[in-house]
Every structure is written in structure tokens, then in C-alpha cells.
Coordinates of C-alpha atoms and ligand atoms in Angstrom, one line a residue:
M1 CA -36.8 11.0 25.4
P2 CA -35.1 7.6 24.6
V3 CA -31.5 7.1 25.6
V4 CA -29.0 5.7 23.1
T5 CA -25.8 4.1 24.4
V6 CA -23.0 3.7 21.8
Q7 CA -20.5 0.9 22.2
P8 CA -17.6 0.4 22.7
E9 CA -17.3 4.1 23.6
G10 CA -20.0 3.9 26.3
V11 CA -21.3 7.3 25.2
R12 CA -25.0 7.9 26.2
I13 CA -27.2 10.5 24.6
K14 CA -30.9 11.4 24.9
V15 CA -32.5 11.7 21.4
P16 CA -36.0 12.6 20.1
H17 CA -38.3 9.7 19.6
G18 CA -38.0 8.5 15.9
S19 CA -34.4 9.8 15.4
D20 CA -32.4 7.8 12.8
L21 CA -29.3 6.1 14.2
L22 CA -27.0 7.5 11.5
T23 CA -27.7 11.1 12.7
V24 CA -27.6 10.1 16.3
L25 CA -24.1 8.6 15.9
R26 CA -22.9 11.6 14.0
N27 CA -24.1 13.8 16.7
V28 CA -22.0 12.0 19.3
G29 CA -18.9 12.2 17.0
V30 CA -19.0 8.6 15.8
N31 CA -18.6 9.0 12.0
V32 CA -20.1 6.1 10.2
E33 CA -19.5 5.4 6.5
S34 CA -22.5 6.6 4.5
V35 CA -21.5 6.9 0.9
C36 CA -25.1 7.0 -0.4
G37 CA -26.0 9.7 2.1
G38 CA -28.5 7.6 4.0
R39 CA -30.5 6.3 1.0
G40 CA -30.1 2.6 2.1
V41 CA -28.1 1.7 -1.0
C42 CA -24.4 1.5 0.0
K43 CA -24.9 -0.8 3.0
K44 CA -21.8 0.8 4.6
C45 CA -23.5 2.1 7.7
I46 CA -23.9 -1.3 9.3
V47 CA -24.4 -1.3 13.1
E48 CA -25.3 -4.0 15.6
V49 CA -28.3 -3.2 17.8
V50 CA -27.5 -5.0 21.0
S51 CA -30.8 -4.2 22.7
G52 CA -33.6 -1.7 22.7
S53 CA -36.7 -0.6 20.9
I54 CA -36.2 0.3 17.2
S55 CA -38.2 0.5 14.0
E56 CA -39.0 -2.5 11.8
P57 CA -36.5 -3.2 8.9
S58 CA -37.1 -1.0 5.8
S59 CA -37.3 -2.4 2.3
A60 CA -33.7 -1.3 1.8
E61 CA -32.7 -3.8 4.4
T62 CA -34.2 -6.8 2.6
G63 CA -31.7 -9.7 2.5
I64 CA -29.9 -8.7 5.7
D65 CA -29.6 -11.4 8.3
F66 CA -31.0 -9.7 11.4
S67 CA -30.2 -12.6 13.8
Q68 CA -27.1 -10.8 15.0
G69 CA -28.9 -7.5 15.5
I70 CA -27.3 -6.2 12.3
R71 CA -29.1 -3.1 10.9
L72 CA -28.4 -0.2 8.6
A73 CA -28.0 2.9 10.8
C74 CA -29.6 5.2 8.2
Q75 CA -32.8 3.0 8.1
T76 CA -33.2 2.4 11.8
K77 CA -35.3 4.7 14.0
V78 CA -35.0 4.9 17.7
L79 CA -38.3 4.2 19.5
G80 CA -37.0 3.5 23.0
D81 CA -33.8 3.2 25.0
T82 CA -31.3 1.4 22.7
V83 CA -27.7 0.0 22.9
V84 CA -25.9 0.1 19.6
K85 CA -22.4 -1.2 18.8
V86 CA -20.5 0.3 15.8
P87 CA -18.0 -2.1 14.2
Q88 CA -14.6 -0.8 13.2
A89 CA -15.3 -1.6 9.5
S90 CA -18.2 0.9 9.5
R91 CA -16.2 3.8 10.9
Q92 CA -14.7 6.5 8.7
T93 CA -11.4 6.5 10.6
K94 CA -10.3 3.0 10.9
G95 CA -7.7 1.1 12.9
K96 CA -5.8 4.2 14.0
I97 CA -2.8 2.6 15.8
L98 CA -0.6 5.6 16.2
E99 CA -1.3 8.6 18.3
K100 CA 1.3 11.3 18.3
G101 CA 3.5 8.9 16.4
V102 CA 4.2 6.4 19.2
A103 CA 2.5 3.0 19.3
A104 CA 1.8 1.3 22.5
G105 CA 4.7 -0.8 23.9
F106 CA 7.5 1.6 23.0
D107 CA 9.1 4.2 25.3
F108 CA 9.8 7.7 24.1
S109 CA 13.6 7.6 23.6
P110 CA 14.7 9.3 20.4
A111 CA 18.3 8.8 19.4
V112 CA 18.6 12.6 19.0
K113 CA 18.4 14.7 22.1
L114 CA 19.1 18.2 23.3
V115 CA 21.4 19.1 26.2
N116 CA 21.8 22.6 27.7
V117 CA 25.5 23.3 28.2
R118 CA 27.5 26.0 30.0
L119 CA 31.2 25.8 29.1
E120 CA 34.1 27.4 31.0
P121 CA 35.9 29.7 28.5
P122 CA 39.5 28.7 27.9
S123 CA 42.3 30.5 29.8
L124 CA 46.0 30.2 30.2
K125 CA 45.4 27.7 32.9
D126 CA 42.9 25.7 30.9
Q127 CA 44.1 25.3 27.3
R128 CA 41.9 22.3 26.3
S129 CA 40.8 22.4 22.7
D130 CA 37.3 23.6 21.9
M131 CA 36.4 20.0 20.9
E132 CA 37.7 18.5 24.2
R133 CA 35.9 21.2 26.2
L134 CA 32.6 20.5 24.5
L135 CA 32.9 16.7 24.4
E136 CA 34.0 16.4 28.1
S137 CA 31.1 18.6 29.1
V138 CA 28.4 16.6 27.4
E139 CA 30.2 13.2 27.9
V140 CA 30.1 12.2 24.3
A141 CA 32.9 10.7 22.3
S142 CA 32.8 12.4 18.9
I143 CA 31.7 15.4 16.9
D144 CA 30.4 15.8 13.4
S145 CA 33.3 16.7 11.1
L146 CA 31.6 19.7 9.5
L147 CA 30.6 21.1 12.9
L148 CA 34.2 20.7 14.1
K149 CA 35.5 22.9 11.3
R150 CA 33.4 25.8 12.5
L151 CA 33.3 25.0 16.2
P152 CA 35.7 27.8 17.3
S153 CA 33.6 30.6 15.9
R154 CA 30.3 29.0 16.9
L155 CA 31.3 28.6 20.6
R156 CA 32.6 32.2 20.8
E157 CA 29.5 33.6 19.1
L158 CA 27.3 31.7 21.5
G159 CA 29.3 33.0 24.5
W160 CA 29.9 29.4 25.8
E161 CA 26.2 29.0 26.7
L162 CA 24.5 26.7 24.3
E163 CA 22.2 23.8 23.4
A164 CA 24.1 20.8 22.1
I165 CA 22.2 18.4 19.8
I166 CA 23.5 14.9 20.4
R167 CA 22.8 11.7 18.6
D168 CA 24.0 8.6 20.4
D169 CA 27.7 9.3 20.8
E170 CA 28.1 12.2 18.5
V171 CA 27.5 16.0 18.8
L172 CA 25.7 17.1 15.7
D173 CA 25.2 20.8 16.4
V174 CA 25.5 23.6 18.8
R175 CA 22.9 26.5 18.8
P176 CA 21.7 29.3 21.0
R177 CA 19.6 28.3 24.0
S178 CA 15.9 28.8 23.1
N179 CA 12.6 27.0 23.1
R180 CA 13.1 26.0 19.5
D181 CA 12.0 22.5 18.7
L182 CA 14.2 19.9 17.0
Y183 CA 12.8 17.5 14.3
G184 CA 13.2 14.3 12.5
V185 CA 11.7 13.0 9.3
A186 CA 10.3 9.5 8.9
V187 CA 10.0 8.5 5.2
D188 CA 8.1 5.7 3.6
V189 CA 9.8 5.2 0.2
G190 CA 7.2 3.2 -1.7
T191 CA 7.8 2.1 -5.3
T192 CA 4.8 4.2 -6.3
T193 CA 4.2 6.6 -3.4
V194 CA 6.5 8.4 -1.0
V195 CA 5.2 9.7 2.4
V196 CA 7.2 12.0 4.6
Y197 CA 6.3 12.6 8.3
L198 CA 7.8 15.6 10.0
V199 CA 8.1 14.7 13.7
S200 CA 9.0 16.7 16.8
L201 CA 11.9 14.9 18.6
K202 CA 11.0 16.9 21.8
N203 CA 7.5 15.5 22.3
G204 CA 6.9 12.9 19.5
R205 CA 4.1 14.9 17.8
I206 CA 3.7 14.4 14.0
V207 CA 3.5 18.0 12.9
S208 CA 3.0 17.5 9.2
V209 CA 2.6 14.6 6.7
K210 CA 3.2 15.0 2.9
S211 CA 3.0 12.5 0.1
D212 CA 3.6 12.3 -3.6
Y213 CA 4.4 9.8 -6.3
N214 CA 8.0 8.5 -6.3
G215 CA 9.8 10.5 -9.0
Q216 CA 11.5 7.3 -10.2
I217 CA 8.1 6.2 -11.7
V218 CA 9.1 7.6 -15.1
H219 CA 11.7 4.8 -15.2
G220 CA 9.3 2.0 -14.6
D221 CA 6.3 1.1 -12.5
D222 CA 7.7 -1.7 -10.4
V223 CA 10.9 -2.7 -8.7
I224 CA 11.9 -5.1 -11.6
S225 CA 11.8 -2.3 -14.1
R226 CA 13.8 0.0 -11.8
I227 CA 16.4 -2.6 -11.4
T228 CA 16.5 -3.2 -15.1
Y229 CA 17.1 0.6 -15.6
A230 CA 19.7 0.8 -12.8
V231 CA 21.9 -2.0 -13.9
K232 CA 22.4 -0.4 -17.3
G233 CA 25.2 1.7 -15.9
Y234 CA 26.3 4.0 -13.1
D235 CA 24.7 7.1 -14.6
N236 CA 21.3 5.4 -14.5
L237 CA 21.8 4.3 -10.9
K238 CA 22.7 7.9 -10.1
I239 CA 19.6 9.2 -11.9
L240 CA 17.3 6.9 -9.8
Q241 CA 19.0 8.0 -6.6
N242 CA 18.6 11.7 -7.6
K243 CA 14.9 11.2 -8.4
I244 CA 14.1 9.7 -5.0
V245 CA 16.2 12.3 -3.1
E246 CA 14.4 15.1 -5.1
T247 CA 11.0 13.7 -4.2
V248 CA 12.0 13.4 -0.5
N249 CA 13.5 16.9 -0.4
R250 CA 10.4 18.4 -2.1
L251 CA 8.1 16.7 0.5
V252 CA 10.3 17.7 3.4
R253 CA 10.3 21.3 2.2
A254 CA 6.5 21.2 2.0
A255 CA 6.2 19.7 5.5
L256 CA 8.6 22.3 6.9
D257 CA 6.6 25.1 5.3
D258 CA 3.5 23.7 6.9
A259 CA 5.1 23.7 10.3
G260 CA 6.9 27.0 9.9
C261 CA 10.3 25.6 10.7
A262 CA 13.7 25.4 8.9
S263 CA 15.6 22.5 7.3
S264 CA 18.4 23.2 9.8
D265 CA 16.1 22.0 12.6
V266 CA 15.9 18.5 11.1
Y267 CA 18.6 16.2 12.7
E268 CA 17.6 12.7 11.7
A269 CA 15.9 10.9 8.8
I270 CA 14.7 7.3 9.0
F271 CA 13.8 5.6 5.8
S272 CA 11.5 2.6 5.4
G273 CA 10.7 0.9 2.1
N274 CA 11.4 -2.2 0.1
T275 CA 15.0 -3.4 -0.4
V276 CA 15.3 -2.0 -3.9
M277 CA 14.0 1.4 -2.9
L278 CA 16.4 1.6 0.2
S279 CA 19.3 0.5 -1.9
L280 CA 18.6 3.1 -4.6
L281 CA 18.2 5.8 -2.0
Y282 CA 21.7 5.0 -0.7
G283 CA 23.0 4.7 -4.3
A284 CA 24.0 1.1 -3.8
E285 CA 24.1 -1.3 -6.9
V286 CA 21.1 -3.5 -7.2
S287 CA 22.4 -5.9 -9.8
A288 CA 22.7 -8.8 -7.3
I289 CA 19.1 -8.5 -6.3
A290 CA 18.1 -9.1 -9.9
S291 CA 19.1 -12.8 -10.2
A292 CA 19.2 -15.8 -7.9
P293 CA 20.0 -16.0 -5.1
Y294 CA 18.7 -12.3 -5.0
V295 CA 21.2 -11.0 -2.4
P296 CA 20.7 -7.4 -1.2
P297 CA 23.6 -5.0 -0.8
F298 CA 23.0 -4.6 2.9
R299 CA 20.6 -6.0 5.5
S300 CA 21.2 -4.3 8.8
S301 CA 20.1 -0.8 9.4
L302 CA 22.5 1.5 7.6
C303 CA 23.3 4.9 9.1
F304 CA 25.2 7.6 7.2
K305 CA 25.4 11.4 6.9
A306 CA 22.3 12.8 5.2
R307 CA 24.5 15.2 3.3
E308 CA 26.1 12.2 1.5
I309 CA 23.0 11.8 -0.6
G310 CA 22.0 15.4 -0.8
L311 CA 19.1 15.5 1.7
E312 CA 18.1 19.0 2.6
T313 CA 18.3 18.7 6.4
N314 CA 20.7 20.1 9.0
S315 CA 24.2 19.6 7.4
S316 CA 25.2 17.3 10.2
A317 CA 22.0 15.2 10.3
V318 CA 22.1 11.4 10.1
A319 CA 20.0 9.2 7.8
C320 CA 19.2 5.6 8.6
T321 CA 17.4 2.8 6.8
L322 CA 15.3 0.2 8.5
P323 CA 16.8 -3.3 8.4
V324 CA 15.7 -5.4 5.5
V325 CA 15.1 -9.2 5.3
S326 CA 16.2 -10.1 1.8
G327 CA 16.3 -8.8 -1.7
Y328 CA 12.5 -8.7 -2.0
V329 CA 11.3 -8.5 1.6
G330 CA 12.3 -5.1 2.9
G331 CA 12.3 -2.6 5.7
D332 CA 8.6 -1.8 5.0
V333 CA 7.6 -5.4 6.0
V334 CA 9.7 -5.1 9.2
A335 CA 8.0 -1.8 10.0
D336 CA 4.5 -3.3 9.3
I337 CA 5.2 -6.2 11.7
M338 CA 6.5 -3.8 14.4
V339 CA 3.4 -1.6 14.2
S340 CA 1.0 -4.6 14.2
G341 CA 2.7 -6.2 17.2
M342 CA 2.0 -9.6 15.7
H343 CA 5.4 -10.9 16.6
R344 CA 4.7 -10.4 20.3
R345 CA 1.4 -12.2 20.3
D346 CA 1.1 -15.9 20.9
E347 CA -1.4 -16.6 18.1
N348 CA -1.5 -17.4 14.4
S349 CA -1.8 -14.3 12.3
M350 CA -1.3 -12.9 8.8
L351 CA -0.2 -9.5 7.6
I352 CA -0.9 -8.3 4.1
D353 CA 0.8 -5.2 2.8
L354 CA -1.3 -3.9 -0.1
G355 CA 1.0 -2.0 -2.4
T356 CA 2.7 -2.1 -5.8
N357 CA 5.1 -4.5 -4.2
G358 CA 2.7 -6.6 -2.2
E359 CA 4.0 -8.6 0.8
V360 CA 2.5 -11.2 3.0
V361 CA 3.8 -12.4 6.4
L362 CA 2.4 -15.4 8.2
K363 CA 3.1 -16.0 11.9
S364 CA 2.5 -19.4 13.1
R365 CA 3.8 -20.5 16.5
G366 CA 7.5 -19.4 16.6
L367 CA 7.8 -19.2 12.8
M368 CA 7.5 -16.1 10.6
L369 CA 7.2 -16.7 6.9
A370 CA 7.2 -13.8 4.3
A371 CA 6.7 -13.7 0.6
S372 CA 6.9 -10.8 -1.8
T373 CA 4.7 -10.5 -4.8
A374 CA 4.6 -8.1 -7.7
A375 CA 1.1 -6.7 -7.5
G376 CA 1.7 -3.7 -9.7
P377 CA 0.7 -0.1 -9.2
A378 CA -3.0 -0.6 -9.9
I379 CA -3.6 -1.3 -6.2
E380 CA -2.4 2.3 -5.5
G381 CA -4.6 3.8 -8.2
A382 CA -1.7 4.2 -10.7
G383 CA -1.6 2.8 -14.2
L384 CA -5.4 2.7 -14.6
S385 CA -7.3 4.8 -17.2
N386 CA -8.7 7.1 -14.5
G387 CA -6.4 6.0 -11.6
M388 CA -4.9 8.6 -9.3
R389 CA -3.2 8.9 -5.9
G390 CA -5.3 9.3 -2.8
M391 CA -5.6 13.1 -3.0
E392 CA -8.4 15.7 -3.2
G393 CA -10.9 14.7 -5.9
A394 CA -10.0 11.0 -5.9
I395 CA -13.0 8.7 -5.7
E396 CA -12.2 6.7 -2.5
S397 CA -15.5 4.9 -1.8
V398 CA -18.2 3.6 -4.1
S399 CA -21.5 1.8 -4.0
I400 CA -23.9 0.9 -6.7
D401 CA -27.7 0.6 -6.6
V402 CA -28.3 -2.9 -7.8
E403 CA -31.7 -2.0 -9.3
T404 CA -31.0 1.3 -11.0
Y405 CA -27.2 1.0 -11.4
D406 CA -26.9 4.5 -9.9
V407 CA -23.5 5.1 -8.5
Y408 CA -22.9 6.7 -5.1
F409 CA -19.4 7.7 -4.4
K410 CA -17.3 9.8 -2.0
T411 CA -14.3 11.8 -3.1
I412 CA -11.4 12.9 -0.9
G413 CA -12.1 16.3 0.4
G414 CA -15.6 16.2 -1.1
K415 CA -14.3 17.7 -4.3
D416 CA -15.4 17.3 -7.9
P417 CA -14.2 13.8 -9.0
R418 CA -10.9 13.7 -10.9
G419 CA -10.1 10.0 -10.8
I420 CA -10.1 6.9 -8.7
C421 CA -7.7 6.0 -6.0
G422 CA -6.8 2.5 -4.7
S423 CA -9.6 2.1 -2.2
G424 CA -12.1 3.4 -4.8
V425 CA -10.9 0.9 -7.4
V426 CA -11.4 -2.0 -4.9
D427 CA -14.9 -0.7 -4.0
S428 CA -15.8 -0.2 -7.7
I429 CA -14.9 -3.6 -8.8
A430 CA -16.5 -5.3 -5.7
W431 CA -19.8 -3.4 -6.5
M432 CA -19.6 -4.1 -10.2
L433 CA -19.5 -7.8 -9.2
I434 CA -22.4 -7.5 -6.7
S435 CA -24.6 -5.7 -9.2
G436 CA -23.8 -8.1 -12.0
I437 CA -21.9 -5.6 -14.2
L438 CA -18.9 -7.9 -14.0
D439 CA -18.9 -11.6 -14.3
Q440 CA -16.7 -14.1 -12.5
R441 CA -14.1 -14.0 -15.3
G442 CA -13.9 -10.2 -15.0
R443 CA -15.8 -9.4 -18.2
I444 CA -18.0 -6.3 -18.3
V445 CA -21.5 -7.6 -19.1
D446 CA -23.5 -5.8 -21.8
L447 CA -26.5 -4.8 -19.7
G448 CA -27.6 -2.2 -22.2
I449 CA -27.5 0.6 -19.6
P450 CA -26.2 4.1 -20.4
R451 CA -23.4 3.8 -17.8
I452 CA -21.7 1.1 -19.8
V453 CA -20.0 2.8 -22.7
K454 CA -17.3 1.9 -25.3
T455 CA -13.8 3.5 -25.0
N456 CA -11.2 2.5 -27.5
D457 CA -13.5 -0.3 -28.6
A458 CA -13.6 -1.9 -25.2
K459 CA -16.4 -1.6 -22.6
A460 CA -16.2 0.7 -19.6
F461 CA -18.4 1.4 -16.7
T462 CA -19.0 5.0 -15.9
L463 CA -18.7 5.9 -12.2
A464 CA -19.1 9.7 -12.6
V465 CA -19.0 12.5 -15.1
N466 CA -17.2 15.5 -13.5
S467 CA -17.9 19.2 -13.9
D468 CA -15.6 19.4 -17.0
G469 CA -17.8 16.7 -18.7
R470 CA -15.1 14.1 -18.3
R471 CA -16.2 10.5 -17.7
I472 CA -14.5 8.7 -14.9
C473 CA -14.7 5.0 -15.8
V474 CA -13.5 1.6 -14.9
T475 CA -12.5 0.1 -18.2
Q476 CA -12.3 -3.5 -19.3
S477 CA -8.5 -3.3 -19.4
D478 CA -8.5 -1.7 -15.8
V479 CA -10.3 -4.8 -14.6
R480 CA -7.7 -7.1 -16.3
V481 CA -4.8 -5.2 -14.7
F482 CA -6.6 -5.3 -11.3
Q483 CA -7.2 -9.1 -11.7
L484 CA -3.5 -9.7 -12.0
A485 CA -2.8 -7.5 -9.0
K486 CA -5.3 -9.1 -6.7
A487 CA -4.3 -12.6 -7.8
A488 CA -0.7 -11.9 -6.9
V489 CA -1.7 -10.9 -3.4
F490 CA -4.2 -13.7 -2.8
S491 CA -2.0 -16.5 -4.2
A492 CA 0.8 -15.4 -1.9
C493 CA -1.6 -15.6 1.1
L494 CA -2.7 -19.0 0.2
L495 CA 0.7 -20.5 -0.5
L496 CA 2.1 -19.3 2.8
L497 CA -0.9 -20.8 4.6
K498 CA -0.3 -24.1 2.8
K499 CA 3.4 -24.0 3.6
A500 CA 2.5 -23.7 7.3
G501 CA -0.2 -26.3 7.1
L502 CA -2.9 -23.8 8.0
A503 CA -6.2 -22.6 6.6
P504 CA -7.7 -19.0 7.0
R505 CA -9.9 -20.3 9.8
D506 CA -6.8 -21.1 11.8
L507 CA -5.8 -17.5 12.0
S508 CA -6.7 -15.3 14.9
K509 CA -6.2 -12.0 13.0
I510 CA -5.4 -10.6 9.6
Y511 CA -3.6 -7.2 9.6
I512 CA -3.9 -5.1 6.5
A513 CA -1.2 -2.5 5.8
G514 CA -0.1 -0.3 3.0
A515 CA -0.2 3.3 1.9
F516 CA -3.9 3.0 1.4
G517 CA -4.4 0.1 3.8
N518 CA -6.4 2.2 6.2
Y519 CA -8.9 3.2 3.6
V520 CA -9.6 0.0 1.7
D521 CA -12.9 -1.6 2.7
P522 CA -12.0 -5.1 3.8
R523 CA -15.5 -6.3 2.7
S524 CA -14.7 -5.2 -0.8
A525 CA -11.2 -6.7 -0.6
M526 CA -12.9 -10.0 0.2
V527 CA -15.6 -9.7 -2.5
V528 CA -12.9 -9.3 -5.2
G529 CA -10.9 -12.1 -3.7
M530 CA -7.8 -10.1 -2.8
I531 CA -7.8 -11.3 0.8
P532 CA -9.2 -14.5 2.3
E533 CA -12.8 -14.6 3.5
F534 CA -12.4 -13.9 7.2
P535 CA -14.6 -12.5 10.1
L536 CA -14.6 -8.7 9.8
E537 CA -14.0 -8.1 13.5
K538 CA -10.7 -10.0 13.3
I539 CA -9.3 -7.8 10.5
V540 CA -7.1 -5.0 11.8
Q541 CA -6.2 -2.2 9.5
I542 CA -2.9 -0.7 10.5
G543 CA -2.7 1.9 7.8
N544 CA 0.7 2.9 6.5
G545 CA 2.7 0.5 8.7
S546 CA 5.9 1.3 6.8
G547 CA 5.6 5.0 7.5
H548 CA 4.4 4.5 11.1
G549 CA 7.2 2.0 11.7
A550 CA 9.7 4.6 10.5
V551 CA 8.1 7.1 13.0
M552 CA 8.4 4.6 15.8
S553 CA 12.1 4.1 15.0
L554 CA 12.7 7.8 15.0
L555 CA 11.1 8.1 18.4
S556 CA 12.3 5.0 20.2
K557 CA 15.7 3.4 20.3
K558 CA 14.0 0.2 21.7
A559 CA 11.9 0.1 18.5
R560 CA 15.1 0.1 16.4
G561 CA 16.5 -2.8 18.3
E562 CA 13.3 -4.7 17.9
A563 CA 13.3 -4.0 14.1
E564 CA 16.7 -5.7 13.9
L565 CA 15.4 -8.7 15.8
I566 CA 12.3 -9.0 13.6
A567 CA 14.4 -8.8 10.4
R568 CA 16.6 -11.7 11.5
K569 CA 13.7 -13.9 12.5
I570 CA 11.8 -13.9 9.2
K571 CA 12.2 -16.8 6.8
V572 CA 11.6 -15.8 3.2
V573 CA 9.6 -18.0 0.8
D574 CA 10.5 -17.4 -2.9
L575 CA 7.1 -18.0 -4.5
N576 CA 8.7 -18.6 -7.9
T577 CA 10.2 -21.8 -6.5
V578 CA 6.8 -23.0 -5.2
R579 CA 5.5 -25.6 -7.6
E580 CA 1.8 -24.6 -7.4
F581 CA 2.4 -20.9 -7.7
Q582 CA 1.6 -20.5 -11.4
S583 CA -1.7 -22.5 -11.2
E584 CA -2.7 -20.9 -7.9
F585 CA -2.1 -17.5 -9.5
I586 CA -4.3 -18.3 -12.5
D587 CA -7.1 -19.6 -10.3
S588 CA -6.9 -16.4 -8.2
T589 CA -7.5 -14.2 -11.2
L590 CA -11.2 -15.2 -11.2
F591 CA -13.6 -13.3 -9.0
P592 CA -13.4 -14.1 -6.2
H593 CA -11.5 -17.3 -7.0
R594 CA -11.9 -20.4 -9.2
R595 CA -12.5 -22.5 -6.1
R596 CA -15.7 -20.8 -5.0
E597 CA -15.9 -22.9 -1.8
M598 CA -13.2 -20.7 -0.3
F599 CA -15.5 -17.7 -0.4
P600 CA -19.0 -19.1 0.7
K601 CA -20.2 -15.8 2.1
V602 CA -19.0 -13.8 -0.8
I603 CA -20.7 -16.1 -3.3
D604 CA -23.9 -16.0 -1.3
A605 CA -23.7 -12.1 -1.2
I606 CA -23.1 -11.9 -4.9
G607 CA -25.9 -14.4 -5.5
R608 CA -28.3 -12.2 -3.5
R609 CA -26.9 -9.0 -5.0
M610 CA -26.1 -7.8 -1.6
P611 CA -22.8 -6.4 -0.2
L612 CA -20.9 -8.6 2.3
L613 CA -22.2 -7.6 5.7
G614 CA -19.9 -9.3 8.1
Ligands
FES701 S1 -25.8 5.3 4.4 FE1 -27.0 3.6 5.1 S2 -27.0 2.4 3.4 FE2 -25.8 4.0 2.7

């Protein structure tokens, strides 16, 4: 039987003669994207055959450049010993940077720790106060004021043998000695989506992750509308603060239920997010961010008692925000940079955070430039006719047969389709371009096919009809909204490059972050002109960098220090003051761009009605 060697894993497996590579890879646990189920349509199962004996290309592979050994795994049969390389972009789980919540390069040193204590009971000879007795024993300077009020009874109930929970120089709690874990929560407060990670502070394990839409969304889709609402009066500011705290509390409760632990076991909460979200969480006025010079209420990491804002954690727990850079470049960007590690590498690189509030960072030599851009919620699947968050039933991956216009899609959890999430939107629009359903200006072309229907007098392309008979479509107005979003992101990329005197080819890497940054297919993002055309193998998807950066800060004091340094190092570019911004933005609304020469491979792929292969 032939032997297949899978790279870079180095796994070797004997397979029956004539086995298809897609099945072989699945059997060794390498899950390759295969939206069309192996029919040769989606072109997502690309592999590189390094050497060996394999079948001739099938008709489904027409148009593929085989010079680099590129083949579709589902169409390739093994005829002899073969070595095959599976690129990151073809894998279902992409760019996983965090394992157990700690990225490489950071020690495990949470600010909250547990100390076992045995106190000498007071006597006539030793009349130190209960507070002195405890603090001297654990060599810490202060105690939480709420704990102090009930300390006498707690110490006596515990019989002077206890676990002290300490954060930096403060005792937060005393509790019976046991094997009970202690937890922290890391929270990514996005304008559209909030993600809560429940993390063990004993071993760094992420025990549960929960996400939901930000409850503030009823008061506006983007940061500008939230600011507009907040500045109308203190009551409005309070309403926005309550909405985000309610969302976080609900998610923390769900995560605790999942893990079977209590809110009293949560001792620290770290919040990452854009500057407006972090300010609203704390209840700080945001009026100064609204107008030039766009000054934030605070920049350094802010730490306060979680009870001050009504968080349902241990009553003595501490909440901290990540440091922010400016009014529109927040802690989420600092977290992204920290997770990517781009600040530590001696190379030119770019980081693109795809979210309602898109951010782009360019690192060139010792310089780090950042720009913020209002992409709008379409990128996260919100605000579209059939848009939805990345949850069960959301169409997350799409391909279209360019001959029959049949649509192949994958939903999260394999459930009946209910809507389209961010990665599904990017895929859908990319494939509509490749198959000629959309033109360069973003118009749905009247091809006279049943999948193109009229909704509210405008054209729409049908991706699926679900079991309730509901059509899930991409409408003409969805495409228009998406064009503005992708143009906002791309023009920010281009203008930062111009500012540094660089072109995309001068970059060594592009990092993609964002709540759905791990799931978006970078090939589709290039086809629609959301990110620069760039070699696939140099694109690193870091996933939810904002959330992961918050987890890192929860688990490593060194990471917190580094976050402060990063925040101070970044120079912010206000795109509104850049002369070419408006014209660049308009040019970027076209697919992929008005200046087609910037996307030669994409133009070639669309011309050949083929997906981008590398
Ligand atoms: S699974 Fe191979 S082309 Fe779709």
C-alpha cells in the first residue's frame, strides 16, 4: 500500500491504492475545508503535492496552475508514495495562537494568587488586630474594605486556617482550605459582539467561552451613534453602561453555569475593547472623544472594584481595562498587537482588525502607525437582510458552481441555515464576483436564473431556502453596505502604507484579527478587495486578538506591562485629515478596486471564473 506523508505535521499513513487525498487527510485528523463535499466546486481543499505518484488532474481542476504542485485534495487519488503539504488557509482550524489561554513568550504569572495560611489565634499576650494578623502573615499591605468589615467573623468561622486570595498588594478574600479553583474573566467588549472567557487562574485553562451581541446595539450600530446617544445626558450614559454590564453579567453567568462554578470564585475581570466601549463600561463621559482633538477620558490601564459597576463576580474582585492609545484606537488594538507579536519582530508588517470599528496597524522599522475606520457592523453579519452573529445555523462558508450557479455552503454546527455571519458574507460576495453574478461596481447582474429574485423591488441572490421555506439571500442593498465596509478597511490599509512609503510587497506578514478574524477566508477577503493582494502563506489569522490579549493579561503580569509599552509606542493617523482619504475610499468601493493593477491575481481569477488559489 502507498504511504502518504502529511506536512508540516510529518504524519505518515499507509492507504489503499486510489484513495482520495481529502479522505486520507481526514483520517489522520487534518481537517481540510470542503464546503462542496468533495464535488470539486468550492476549490477550498487546496493542497500542495510535494512529490509522489498521483492521478492526473480532473476536469474540476481545469484552470489551476499545477506548476507549484497545487491540487484539489478531493480530486487527487494516491497511486504511490506521496508527500503532501496542507497550507494553513485550507485548514478548518486556522491560526490558533493561544493554547490554554497563554501565548508563547509570556510567563504564567496572574496578578491574583492563592496562599495557604495558618494564623496564630489572638491571646492576651498577642492582641494584634485581625487585619494586622492576616496582613503580616501574608506580607501584603492592604485588604479589601468589604472583606475587612466581616473579617472578624470569617477568621473565627475558619478556625484561623484558610486560603487567602491576594491580588498584587491587597487581600481580596479568605475562604476554607480546599481544592477549589479560582477564576478570572477576560472580556472583549466589541461594538457589536461581546465575548467572555472564563479562565482558571490556577492553571491558565479557558474553561468556557460565551458570546452575544452587545446590548447597547439598540442605541446605535457604531461608536459614533453610541457617543451621540451618551452625550445627550447623564441618564443616557448610565443606560449605555447598564446595557454593557447586563450583557457581560449574562455571559459570565452562562460561562459559570457551563463550568459548574460560582460567581464568588471570580476574582478579576480584564476588559479589552475600543476606547468608547471601555469608557462606557466604566461610565466615563465620552463627549471629548466626539470632536477634535478626540481626547479619551483615560489612556493607561484603569483598575477599580468590579462592584462599582455592578459586575456579578466576587464582591471584592478587581476589574481592569487594557490601556488605550487614543480616542479611536483602543485596547483591542493593543491586545491584537500583543497576540500577534508583531512589535517584537524586526520586519515590516500590517495588522488588520476586521470589525464594526475596523483598525489597521502598520509596523515599519521602529515605527508603529495605527488608523481607525468605521467599517460598520456588516462585517460582523449585523445590519444585513439575513445577517446574523456567528452562531449555530449561520452560513459561515460559501462557494458557487460557476456553470450551474448551485450554491454550496456550510453552517455553524451543521444546522438548518438561519442567516449569514461575517465570514459567510465575505465568501458569498467573493463567489458572486467570481461567478459573474456581481459586476465590478457591485451590481447584481440579471442572469435570468431562478436564484436571482426581486425583494422590495431590488435584486437579491438566493444562497439557500431553509426548512421553514425562508429564502436566505444577499440583496443589492447588502452588497452596497458591504462595499462601504470593505472600502473603509482597504483605504485605511493603503493610506498607512503610503504614509510609511511602502507597498504591500514590502510587508513580511499581514495579521488578520477580529471577532470573526479566524473564520474569514483570506482568499475571499482579497477577491472583494478588503485586504491587499498578498501571498497566502504570509497571512496569519490570529482570531479574536482582543479577547485573547485580555486572557493573556489576566494570566501574565508581564503581558500587562508590555501592553502599556505598546500603547505608548503607537502613533495614530487620523484618516480624516489625510487629503487623499475621500478619493481613496471611493476607489476602494469597487470590486476589488478601481485601480485593478493592485489586484492582478484577483483580476486574473475573476476573468477565468476561478477562485484565488494562492
Ligand atoms: S472539497 Fe474539493 S473542491 Fe470542494
